[in-house]
Every structure is written in structure tokens, then in C-alpha cells.
Amino acid sequence: MKLDVNALGTFYRMAREGAGLAAGRLTHMTDVETRVGVTKLNFMRGREIRRDFEDPTEKVGVRVELGGAIEGYSIVVFDRENALRIVETIVSESDAEEFDEMSRSAVTEVGHIMNSGFIDGWADVLETVIDVSTPEFVEGASADVFFNDLEEAPDDDDLALLFQSHIEAVDTEVGFSHYLFPERESMSQVLEQLRDSGGIEYDKLEGFDRMAERGAEEVANTATTLTGIDTSVEIRRLNFVSLEAIPEEVPDERLVGVAFEFDGVPSGYLLFLFDEESAREIVDAMVPMATGDGDADEGPESFDEMGTSAIKELGNIMASGFLDGWANVLDTTIDHSTPEFVHDIGTAAVDPVIVQLGENQEFAFVFDTLITADGKEFDCEVYAIPDEADLERALNDLDVGRIEDAPTTADFQEVDNA
Amino acid sequence: MKTYGTEPGAPTPVQVGISELAVSDGDETLRSYGLGSCLAIALYDPDSEIGGLAHAMLPDGDAAENSDRKPGKYADTAIRALLRRMVEKGASYTSVEAKIAGGSDMFEFDSFGDGVGQRNVVAARDELEKLGVPLVAEDVGGDRGRTVEFTPGSGTLLVKISESDGTTGVTEL
């Protein structure tokens, strides 16, 4: 099975189109104004999917099995509370806190109409027919309830292609998430039809994921070494999105960031974004005198020269670690620029990069990582956005057999702290 | 996911995301958030009070394949699409005026050449001149992000800059 950007681009359009139809139908049914939030194609390991899913919130889902042009499962998942609110808008006398037969069937009905919306959207884009089974109501807090009995549920180590869309209602809490798990064989056929270039062997995506994993680990390790704050990788995903969707994911608040361009196979851009509080905590840990009495909350609004250079230095070393992780997996060398400091609205810090990449590509693979610390503020979003053509080249050169053996060592001595 | 705070009682401004454009008449506010190198292009006809806002990402749509599908993505095609939709709503072509904001260059990367924001600004100015639409005000360039709010009824373009010292600078164009 091979895939290329054209095929993935069509998949992405499918996801958008489906989300639009589903949102329209939800509005029609509930009279609540809705809009499509982020739509993503994710490549995730079974383990990561389960982790992503397992916040303590009780959820309800409506699941259908697909046949025809796409085989697999389509699942609409609501937070339990949101599902109950939706029932209220449809069955006006209901103020249920538990799911009785009536509210259960109301949610199943809504979920089914949502699922059908997505599926009609995909069928439109693919100009084909997709069959849908009768809907099944699922309730629970863990991923196992939702995914484990699927015929081809991804095991912990399997890399699955996942469609995620979020639809939110304006002013009310009735948002939901949507997951599509296509079966490998049927997806392979669809990809084959859509592909218009040589493409990448699907198995080489394994290399993608390994790159992402090594890079993320290196960042967490270097951050811990440098700041003394014990950090770990919280979320890690590989997204395929349209360029315009990237800034939509960045919080629209003032952030502190360090940006790099990197050069090699692949080339691209790397951004580390911290919320202001985390940035202060880091400055505090690295240069204890910089924020006066050491209380991060009372620090000055702006970052002085010492604070700025501490953050740049941390960014620089994290960038080296991250890109070393990649270079080791790819058996190549990747150089990076000196750090550029930015303290501005998050969106504004990301858009120059997508503007530049937009000259030559419409979509991008985004390596999206969240590093956090227990007990202290250290939230760092890492966005690595490689140039598409370079990435395809790097992956095609990749020897899948040696991925497991690749060592990862960040060499602190080599870093130029200019 | 983006969330937007609203002041109590104030109507929610229409969000114009990257590559999008919107046309409106009257007092409705159109808003684009966190522009870095992207460019906000506001056109309005003071007589009919019809106007529109585009959040363009790239300079040259004529050279791109998908500019039919996404006219708002490119400065040149966004300006033409805004004009066409405004005229369809009843605006008079000859009285339309333009204001632009954005096009910052926050990073000095080698691969960025003369600056990606600068390219958008130049493209918008060229297209406006070609179409004979006067550019009456601009707030472009520099290295800070901007948030803009445009009210077609009055033609006012509010530009907010979040300064590095934590304050917000507001310019009215």
C-alpha cells in the first residue's frame, strides 16, 4: 500500500465535507447554530489513540460499520453531559440524568444522522457508494468500550489512520468528536485509486512515527536536564492538515515561542510555544535572579534580555535534541538556524511559517507534541512542519529495517549557544 | 480549537479565518485574529455602506491552481472576489476604497528571502492599483502580530497590536 499527498489531500477534503454535512444536520435537528472546528487526519498508534481518548469524562458514542467503497467503522462520540443536553433539545420534557430507553434512542438517532452526514460527504468526494449498518449505542469512560471489539481495532503498536473532526455549537455545549477507522485493505484500494505520483510506502510511515517519538523524547530529556523540571511527553501525534488549519489549533493568547528553520533532508520549520506562565517558570529555573523575588506570578510583563536569552538557549538545545532524534532515524544530518524569539499572539507566531510553505504546498504533515511537567507549569507545544517534497524524499530513502536500532543521543557539546 | 470571548451585550463579530473572506452591510463587525505575515484587506463603499474583509495568506492567486476554489487565500484574487460580491450586494465600484493591515515579518530566516509578509503587502497594493481602487490607509510590516476589526458601515478598521510589554496598542484606520 502506497500513499501520496494527493490521496491524503482527497481524504482531508472528505473529512471536511463530511464534517460540514454533519454540522448542518445537527443544526437542523436541534436548532442550535453549529460550526466545524478542527478537522485532522492523524496517524496514531493504538496506544496513543487510547491515551488520547482516556480523560476521565464519561462518554457516549454511536457506532456504525461501513461497507462498500470504504470498510471500517465510523464513531460519533459525545461527552455524556453534552449528549443529555442534546436529548433535552429534541425531547423537550426530558430532564434525564441517566439514559433511559427514550433518551438512548434519541441520542442514537442523532448520532446516526451525524455518522450519515460524514459518510455522505465522503461518498460525494469519492463519487461512490458507502453502505452503513444499523447504529449501535456505546457508553463508557475508557477507549476499550468503544474500540476493542472492532474487527480491526489497532493494537497498541499498530499505526492507524484516524479521521478526527470536532463540531461545536455556538454558545452551547453540544460539541462532539468523530472517528473513522478504515480497514487497511479497503483503505489501500482507495489510496491506490487516488494516488497520482510515486508516493510513499505505507510501512515507511513507521519511520515517521519513530522520528516523532525520538524527537519528542529528546526534547523532554533536554528540557529536564536544563531546567531541573521533570518533564515528559504528554501527547504526540502526526497530523495531516491543510496549512490554514495549523494556526486554528494554536491558542489565540499571548505565547512565548522560539522558532527555527532547519535544513537537510527534510528541511522545514520548528516551533516551541510556551504559555506565559510556563515561560516565566523556565526563566526562573534557569536564571533564578531574573524575575526578582523568584515568584513567577509577579514577574514583569515582558521578558528582559536575560529571560529572553534563557528561553532562546533552552529552545536551541531542545531543537538540537529534536532534530538529532530525526537525523538518527533517517541516518542523515539536519542543521538548524539560530533561534528567533517571539512573544506575541500564538496565531501570529505560526502564520509566517505557513505563508512561506504555502508558496509550494497546500497541505502539511505536522508533528505535534505536548511536553508537560508534574506539579510545575511547563507546557510546551512543539510544532515541526517539514517541507513536503523533502519529507517524501527523506521517507523514500529510509531503510525501515534499521529504525529500531537507531541510537538517540543529543550531544550538548556541539551546540552553538550564539 | 479557537474560542472567542465576547463582551456582554455586544454582537458577536463575524470571524474571518485564514483564506476566508466575508462581505456585509451596516454595523456588523468583521474580525480577523492574530495576523502575522498574513494580510487583512478591507474594502468598502462609503455611500452604500457595503464592505468586506479578506484574510489573505499568499500574494499570487493567478499563478495558483486552486484560486477558484479559495479566492480568499490570495491577495489578488481576494480583492477581486470582495469587489464582485460587494457590487452584487449593491456597492458602486467607483466609490470603493481600501485599507490594509498585517504583513509583518517576525522571523529573519534565510528561506524567507525579503520577507513573506512584505510579498503580500506588495501584491495587494499592485492589485488595488490595477483595479483603480484607492488605498486610503494602511498599517503594515514590522515584527508584531495584529488583530483587526472592520465595520463596513463606518469604514473603520481597528488594528490591535499586542506589544511585547503586555500592553495592547490600538490604531484606528
XYZ file of C-alpha atoms in Angstrom:
591
model
C 0.000 0.000 0.000
C 1.334 3.392 -1.007
C 0.066 6.861 -0.314
C 0.836 10.304 -1.635
C -0.144 13.842 -0.846
C -2.838 13.939 -3.494
C -4.552 10.916 -1.990
C -4.253 12.275 1.536
C -5.489 15.646 0.304
C -8.622 13.965 -1.037
C -9.055 12.203 2.296
C -8.759 15.534 4.022
C -11.391 17.101 1.775
C -13.598 14.106 2.523
C -13.260 14.759 6.224
C -14.068 18.472 5.837
C -17.017 17.842 3.569
C -18.405 15.176 5.892
C -17.989 17.407 8.933
C -19.826 20.219 7.138
C -22.789 17.999 6.279
C -22.906 16.561 9.794
C -22.828 20.058 11.350
C -25.644 21.185 9.056
C -27.813 18.263 10.083
C -27.154 18.818 13.770
C -28.273 22.430 13.349
C -31.364 21.305 11.502
C -32.319 18.859 14.235
C -31.544 20.874 17.330
C -31.987 24.458 16.091
C -28.593 25.190 17.557
C -26.108 27.055 15.401
C -23.053 24.850 14.875
C -19.728 25.162 13.160
C -16.954 22.824 12.144
C -13.884 23.060 14.328
C -10.603 21.388 13.610
C -10.514 18.543 11.111
C -7.458 16.332 11.097
C -6.070 13.205 9.588
C -3.997 11.579 12.287
C -1.565 8.766 12.093
C -1.550 7.362 15.590
C -0.525 4.203 17.373
C -3.286 2.263 19.083
C -1.661 3.137 22.401
C -1.772 6.872 21.673
C -5.377 6.718 20.495
C -6.388 5.078 23.741
C -4.448 7.624 25.770
C -5.940 10.490 23.827
C -9.394 9.116 24.498
C -8.971 8.454 28.180
C -9.757 11.589 30.002
C -11.998 10.800 32.939
C -15.133 12.159 31.231
C -17.953 9.690 30.697
C -18.757 9.428 27.034
C -21.443 8.055 24.831
C -20.929 7.047 21.265
C -22.873 5.899 18.267
C -21.054 3.427 16.091
C -21.752 2.130 12.598
C -19.958 -0.351 10.435
C -19.167 0.674 6.871
C -19.114 -1.382 3.716
C -18.683 -0.774 0.017
C -16.035 1.725 -1.077
C -14.741 2.142 2.473
C -14.831 -0.653 5.019
C -14.330 0.089 8.662
C -16.072 1.903 11.484
C -17.386 5.389 11.952
C -17.977 6.553 15.527
C -19.515 9.745 16.807
C -18.544 10.453 20.413
C -20.213 12.960 22.747
C -19.309 13.822 26.293
C -22.089 12.268 28.331
C -23.310 15.649 29.571
C -23.457 17.050 26.062
C -25.439 14.077 24.866
C -28.006 14.688 27.611
C -28.257 18.354 26.580
C -28.941 17.283 23.015
C -31.686 14.959 24.208
C -33.239 17.941 26.005
C -33.377 19.985 22.821
C -35.123 17.176 20.966
C -37.307 15.594 23.635
C -38.450 18.732 25.382
C -39.901 17.128 28.533
C -36.720 15.203 29.232
C -34.527 16.327 32.097
C -32.869 12.952 32.423
C -29.530 12.485 34.147
C -29.469 8.815 33.167
C -30.030 7.269 29.790
C -33.431 5.678 29.687
C -34.788 3.970 26.639
C -36.146 7.146 25.130
C -33.057 9.310 25.595
C -30.893 6.455 24.439
C -32.821 6.149 21.232
C -32.804 9.940 20.768
C -29.003 10.018 21.048
C -28.666 7.016 18.783
C -30.847 8.773 16.236
C -28.797 11.983 16.423
C -25.524 10.067 16.277
C -26.714 8.085 13.330
C -27.695 11.186 11.412
C -24.239 12.640 12.194
C -22.486 9.500 11.025
C -24.566 9.502 7.861
C -23.635 13.131 7.291
C -19.950 12.310 7.369
C -20.392 9.263 5.203
C -22.475 11.110 2.611
C -19.718 13.720 2.470
C -17.077 11.089 1.799
C -19.209 9.352 -0.783
C -19.673 12.709 -2.558
C -15.947 13.372 -2.702
C -15.105 9.814 -3.758
C -18.101 9.736 -6.123
C -19.050 6.301 -4.900
C -21.398 4.439 -2.578
C -20.682 3.573 1.058
C -23.022 1.259 2.948
C -23.883 1.839 6.593
C -25.003 -0.696 9.205
C -27.627 -0.049 11.879
C -26.268 2.183 14.648
C -25.067 0.856 17.952
C -25.165 2.848 21.215
C -21.983 2.689 23.326
C -21.460 4.191 26.780
C -18.352 4.310 28.958
C -15.249 6.213 30.021
C -12.459 4.165 28.505
C -11.387 3.575 24.934
C -11.763 -0.175 25.332
C -15.537 0.062 25.389
C -15.522 1.963 22.127
C -12.767 0.311 20.144
C -11.736 -3.067 21.484
C -14.364 -5.264 19.904
C -13.848 -3.777 16.433
C -12.751 -6.302 13.862
C -9.583 -4.407 13.064
C -9.011 -2.288 16.138
C -5.425 -1.063 16.104
C -3.237 -2.821 18.665
C -1.020 -0.713 20.872
C 1.804 -0.727 18.345
C -0.268 -0.538 15.153
C -0.240 2.726 13.318
C -3.802 3.647 12.406
C -5.129 6.330 10.123
C -7.700 8.235 12.056
C -10.072 10.969 10.935
C -10.921 13.400 13.676
C -13.391 16.227 13.377
C -14.810 18.413 16.045
C -18.110 20.166 15.676
C -19.070 22.766 18.193
C -22.216 24.689 18.794
C -22.127 28.454 19.058
C -22.896 29.427 22.683
C -23.824 25.924 23.917
C -22.016 22.779 24.844
C -23.065 20.228 22.294
C -19.754 19.606 20.573
C -18.726 16.122 19.576
C -15.814 14.254 18.071
C -15.863 11.909 15.185
C -13.549 8.993 14.496
C -13.195 6.930 11.366
C -11.215 3.717 11.460
C -10.875 2.483 7.910
C -9.805 -1.112 7.433
C -6.377 -1.461 5.988
C -7.259 -3.424 2.893
C -10.072 -1.165 1.790
C -8.076 1.969 2.503
C -5.259 0.563 0.439
C -7.596 0.258 -2.544
C -8.936 3.786 -2.146
C -5.428 5.225 -1.801
C -4.360 3.353 -4.889
C -7.156 4.935 -6.919
C -6.402 8.435 -5.675
C -2.644 8.375 -5.945
C -1.201 10.424 -8.784
C 2.522 10.158 -8.027
C 5.040 7.556 -6.927
C 4.104 8.034 -3.322
C 5.420 6.632 -0.078
C 5.183 3.032 1.086
C 2.685 2.967 3.931
C 5.084 0.957 6.057
C 7.536 3.823 5.927
C 5.117 5.830 7.989
C 6.504 3.662 10.738
C 9.625 5.731 10.232
C 7.573 8.907 10.544
C 6.246 7.822 13.819
C 9.606 6.695 15.083
C 11.054 10.083 14.130
C 8.297 11.797 16.036
C 8.804 9.576 19.058
C 12.564 10.031 19.215
C 12.316 13.762 18.628
C 9.764 14.185 21.386
C 11.771 12.119 23.872
C 14.869 14.167 23.177
C 13.001 17.403 23.800
C 11.642 16.201 27.133
C 15.067 14.925 28.200
C 16.930 18.088 27.292
C 14.288 20.242 28.957
C 14.609 18.238 32.166
C 18.403 18.427 32.098
C 18.458 22.148 31.502
C 15.732 23.380 33.817
C 15.754 20.700 36.505
C 11.973 20.465 35.972
C 10.898 16.873 35.442
C 9.119 16.864 32.090
C 7.536 14.181 29.948
C 5.809 13.724 26.602
C 2.075 14.108 27.152
C 0.626 13.916 23.664
C 2.270 13.100 20.416
C 0.582 12.920 17.060
C 1.309 13.128 13.417
C -1.323 15.223 11.690
C -2.012 15.731 8.044
C -3.848 19.013 7.670
C -4.385 21.871 5.266
C -1.929 24.668 6.037
C -4.696 27.057 7.062
C -5.820 24.654 9.773
C -2.494 24.845 11.619
C -2.937 28.299 13.193
C -6.508 27.343 14.165
C -5.086 24.889 16.635
C -2.790 27.370 18.313
C -4.310 29.116 21.339
C -5.246 32.698 20.496
C -3.495 34.116 23.529
C -0.086 35.662 24.059
C 2.559 32.985 23.917
C 6.312 32.867 24.167
C 7.973 30.986 21.377
C 11.262 30.058 19.831
C 11.325 29.372 16.095
C 13.906 27.733 13.851
C 14.290 26.862 10.236
C 16.057 23.583 9.599
C 17.904 22.462 6.554
C 18.716 18.993 5.235
C 16.517 16.160 4.053
C 13.974 17.104 5.278
C 14.053 20.885 5.645
C 11.294 22.876 7.309
C 10.371 24.810 10.442
C 10.321 24.005 14.109
C 8.445 25.971 16.771
C 8.375 25.654 20.534
C 5.478 27.535 22.116
C 5.070 28.145 25.845
C 2.235 29.864 27.645
C 3.494 32.930 29.532
C 3.356 31.282 32.935
C 5.422 28.319 31.793
C 7.939 30.638 30.171
C 8.355 32.503 33.463
C 8.762 29.259 35.343
C 11.507 28.254 32.928
C 13.334 31.567 33.198
C 13.076 31.213 36.936
C 14.552 27.727 36.879
C 17.391 28.666 34.541
C 18.314 32.110 35.873
C 16.874 32.368 39.384
C 17.667 36.076 39.689
C 15.874 37.150 36.516
C 12.388 37.592 37.942
C 13.404 39.343 41.131
C 11.970 37.570 44.161
C 11.577 34.391 42.203
C 7.802 34.432 42.258
C 6.801 33.704 38.676
C 3.391 35.347 39.087
C 4.879 38.679 39.955
C 7.386 38.819 37.153
C 7.404 41.740 34.765
C 5.036 41.656 31.798
C 7.856 41.490 29.306
C 10.851 39.231 29.229
C 14.113 41.080 29.771
C 17.288 40.310 27.910
C 18.342 37.632 30.354
C 14.954 35.925 30.287
C 14.818 36.060 26.514
C 18.251 34.570 26.117
C 17.475 31.812 28.640
C 14.400 30.803 26.642
C 16.334 31.003 23.382
C 19.066 28.825 24.814
C 16.583 26.236 26.027
C 14.881 26.326 22.615
C 18.211 25.933 20.884
C 19.166 22.845 22.817
C 15.705 21.330 22.520
C 15.825 21.927 18.756
C 19.175 20.148 18.521
C 17.783 17.231 20.506
C 14.614 17.041 18.435
C 16.385 17.187 15.094
C 19.104 14.780 16.262
C 16.311 12.357 17.021
C 15.062 12.721 13.452
C 18.508 12.634 11.871
C 19.382 9.427 13.689
C 16.263 7.656 12.465
C 16.802 8.953 8.931
C 20.568 8.403 9.062
C 21.274 11.919 7.847
C 22.288 15.363 9.077
C 19.837 18.181 9.745
C 21.135 21.666 10.559
C 19.111 24.374 12.194
C 19.246 28.160 12.260
C 19.880 30.331 15.296
C 16.740 30.750 17.421
C 14.207 33.517 16.771
C 12.368 34.678 19.874
C 8.728 35.679 19.667
C 6.337 36.931 22.341
C 3.025 37.566 20.646
C -0.426 36.143 19.882
C 0.159 32.443 19.137
C -1.508 32.519 15.749
C 0.713 35.361 14.578
C 3.819 33.385 15.502
C 2.770 30.439 13.353
C 1.368 32.116 10.275
C 4.707 33.323 8.770
C 5.751 29.679 8.504
C 2.590 28.558 6.776
C 2.717 31.593 4.495
C 6.201 30.574 3.396
C 5.328 26.874 2.950
C 2.096 27.868 1.206
C 4.059 29.036 -1.817
C 4.662 25.409 -2.756
C 2.228 23.193 -0.897
C -1.376 23.121 0.233
C -1.123 20.535 2.990
C 1.448 19.690 5.606
C 2.401 16.915 7.939
C 2.612 18.424 11.389
C 4.475 16.678 14.160
C 2.501 17.919 17.105
C 3.848 17.248 20.592
C 2.879 18.438 24.043
C 5.510 18.319 26.779
C 4.302 18.830 30.351
C 5.642 18.618 33.888
C 4.090 17.269 37.038
C 3.430 19.884 39.664
C 5.059 22.811 37.842
C 3.998 24.903 34.898
C 5.834 23.593 31.924
C 3.543 23.297 28.946
C 5.396 23.297 25.695
C 3.738 22.756 22.323
C 6.167 21.595 19.679
C 5.258 22.033 16.031
C 7.579 20.591 13.425
C 6.432 21.302 9.888
C 8.676 19.849 7.206
C 8.725 20.845 3.574
C 6.539 18.272 1.857
C 8.778 17.330 -1.069
C 11.790 16.946 1.225
C 9.869 14.784 3.615
C 8.725 12.464 0.869
C 12.326 12.174 -0.268
C 13.577 11.513 3.247
C 10.993 8.793 3.791
C 11.669 7.104 0.500
C 15.353 6.954 1.398
C 14.501 5.474 4.746
C 15.580 1.927 5.454
C 12.710 0.620 7.585
C 14.842 -2.243 8.886
C 17.234 -0.010 10.772
C 14.671 2.147 12.525
C 14.695 0.000 15.636
C 18.451 0.208 16.012
C 18.860 3.935 15.596
C 20.583 5.379 18.649
C 19.421 8.667 20.039
C 21.933 10.823 21.747
C 21.792 14.565 21.956
C 25.307 15.906 22.133
C 25.279 19.007 24.299
C 28.865 19.895 23.444
C 28.112 20.588 19.812
C 25.505 23.193 20.462
C 26.346 26.712 19.458
C 24.836 28.988 22.061
C 25.120 32.107 19.967
C -9.536 24.949 18.962
C -10.182 28.656 18.852
C -12.531 30.182 21.303
C -13.643 33.746 21.244
C -14.550 35.879 24.195
C -17.421 38.303 23.787
C -18.411 41.369 25.732
C -21.846 41.082 27.258
C -24.480 42.676 25.079
C -22.168 43.271 22.159
C -22.993 41.406 18.962
C -20.538 38.602 18.203
C -18.191 39.741 15.440
C -18.065 37.580 12.337
C -14.753 35.709 12.314
C -12.834 35.757 9.080
C -10.303 32.926 9.286
C -7.197 32.416 7.186
C -8.032 32.233 3.477
C -11.593 33.344 4.116
C -13.454 36.470 3.123
C -16.765 37.975 4.168
C -18.962 40.767 2.810
C -21.516 42.627 4.863
C -23.543 45.804 5.055
C -24.201 48.011 8.025
C -22.869 47.772 11.546
C -21.862 44.141 11.661
C -18.204 43.803 12.635
C -15.846 41.524 10.727
C -12.814 40.310 12.629
C -9.544 38.563 11.826
C -7.445 37.324 14.672
C -3.676 37.084 15.117
C -2.380 38.094 11.709
C 1.362 37.668 11.409
C 2.571 37.666 7.830
C -0.993 37.269 6.558
C -2.729 40.381 5.267
C -6.139 41.794 6.147
C -7.746 43.568 3.192
C -10.785 45.736 3.895
C -12.815 47.228 1.058
C -15.881 49.433 1.487
C -18.195 51.724 -0.342
C -18.938 54.722 1.934
C -22.148 55.584 0.036
C -23.916 52.218 0.248
C -22.091 51.218 3.471
C -21.319 47.813 1.974
C -17.904 46.379 2.679
C -15.896 43.237 3.137
C -12.816 41.787 4.784
C -10.381 39.181 3.463
C -7.654 37.354 5.414
C -5.164 36.565 2.664
C -2.265 34.221 3.141
C -0.352 34.377 -0.146
C 0.322 37.021 -2.781
C -0.383 35.494 -6.157
C -3.582 33.559 -6.885
C -3.343 33.875 -10.645
C -0.339 31.560 -10.531
C -2.124 29.006 -8.321
C -4.427 26.211 -9.403
C -6.933 26.373 -6.597
C -7.633 30.118 -6.519
C -11.124 29.487 -7.972
C -11.964 27.307 -5.025
C -10.285 29.536 -2.432
C -10.191 33.111 -3.721
C -9.689 34.451 -0.184
C -6.366 32.688 0.143
C -4.522 35.035 -2.235
C -4.253 38.823 -2.039
C -5.056 39.437 -5.721
C -7.996 37.056 -6.083
C -9.348 38.059 -2.658
C -9.564 41.710 -3.728
C -11.391 40.806 -6.936
C -13.773 38.432 -5.135
C -14.556 41.054 -2.473
C -15.260 43.677 -5.141
C -17.506 41.350 -7.111
C -19.542 40.312 -4.092
C -19.871 43.897 -2.895
C -21.103 45.067 -6.287
C -23.584 42.174 -6.331
C -24.896 43.451 -2.999
C -25.329 46.944 -4.411
C -21.990 48.701 -3.888
C -20.766 51.105 -6.542
C -17.384 50.018 -7.955
C -16.141 53.564 -8.482
C -16.613 54.678 -4.897
C -14.932 51.661 -3.259
C -11.903 52.409 -1.075
C -9.356 50.055 0.507
C -7.484 49.718 3.795
C -4.925 47.040 4.579
C -3.179 45.780 7.725
C -0.777 42.972 8.533
C 2.131 41.613 6.527
C 4.592 41.516 9.418
C 7.902 39.762 9.237
C 8.648 38.348 12.643
C 11.366 35.898 11.617
C 14.555 36.556 9.682
C 15.024 33.103 8.196
C 17.210 32.664 5.102
C 14.426 30.764 3.356
C 12.061 33.721 3.805
C 14.058 35.920 1.397
C 12.908 39.559 1.501
C 10.129 38.626 3.896
C 6.936 36.694 3.371
C 4.749 39.449 4.831
C 6.243 42.065 2.557
C 5.314 39.995 -0.522
C 1.648 40.018 0.495
C 1.667 43.785 1.004
C 3.224 44.421 -2.415
C 0.758 42.086 -4.132
C -2.246 43.826 -2.558
C -1.002 47.312 -3.465
C -0.370 46.225 -7.067
C -3.788 44.639 -7.475
C -5.590 47.654 -5.999
C -3.724 49.973 -8.330
C -4.533 47.765 -11.315
C -8.234 47.884 -10.439
C -8.180 51.619 -9.707
C -9.268 51.198 -6.070
C -7.662 53.887 -3.894
C -5.690 52.588 -0.899
C -6.684 55.167 1.721
C -4.900 53.773 4.788
C -2.517 51.021 5.800
C -0.736 49.626 8.843
C 1.694 47.046 7.542
C 5.091 45.471 8.161
C 7.077 45.452 11.378
C 7.507 42.391 13.554
C 4.332 42.287 15.660
C 1.109 40.361 15.144
C -2.179 42.198 14.616
C -5.859 41.619 15.248
C -8.243 43.650 13.080
C -11.907 44.599 13.348
C -13.669 46.107 10.393
C -17.063 47.808 10.407
C -18.265 48.252 6.836
C -20.924 50.809 7.832
C -18.365 53.341 9.009
C -15.359 52.018 7.099
C -13.411 51.909 10.365
C -10.594 49.394 10.559
C -9.370 48.900 14.130
C -5.888 47.422 14.367
C -4.790 45.964 17.699
C -1.177 45.116 18.362
C -0.175 43.069 21.375
C 3.090 44.738 22.440
C 5.956 42.782 23.989
C 5.472 44.604 27.314
C 1.971 43.166 27.643
C 0.033 46.283 26.628
C -2.251 46.438 23.593
C -1.780 49.228 21.103
C -4.874 50.241 19.132
C -4.730 52.144 15.850
C -7.828 53.311 14.041
C -7.581 53.425 10.261
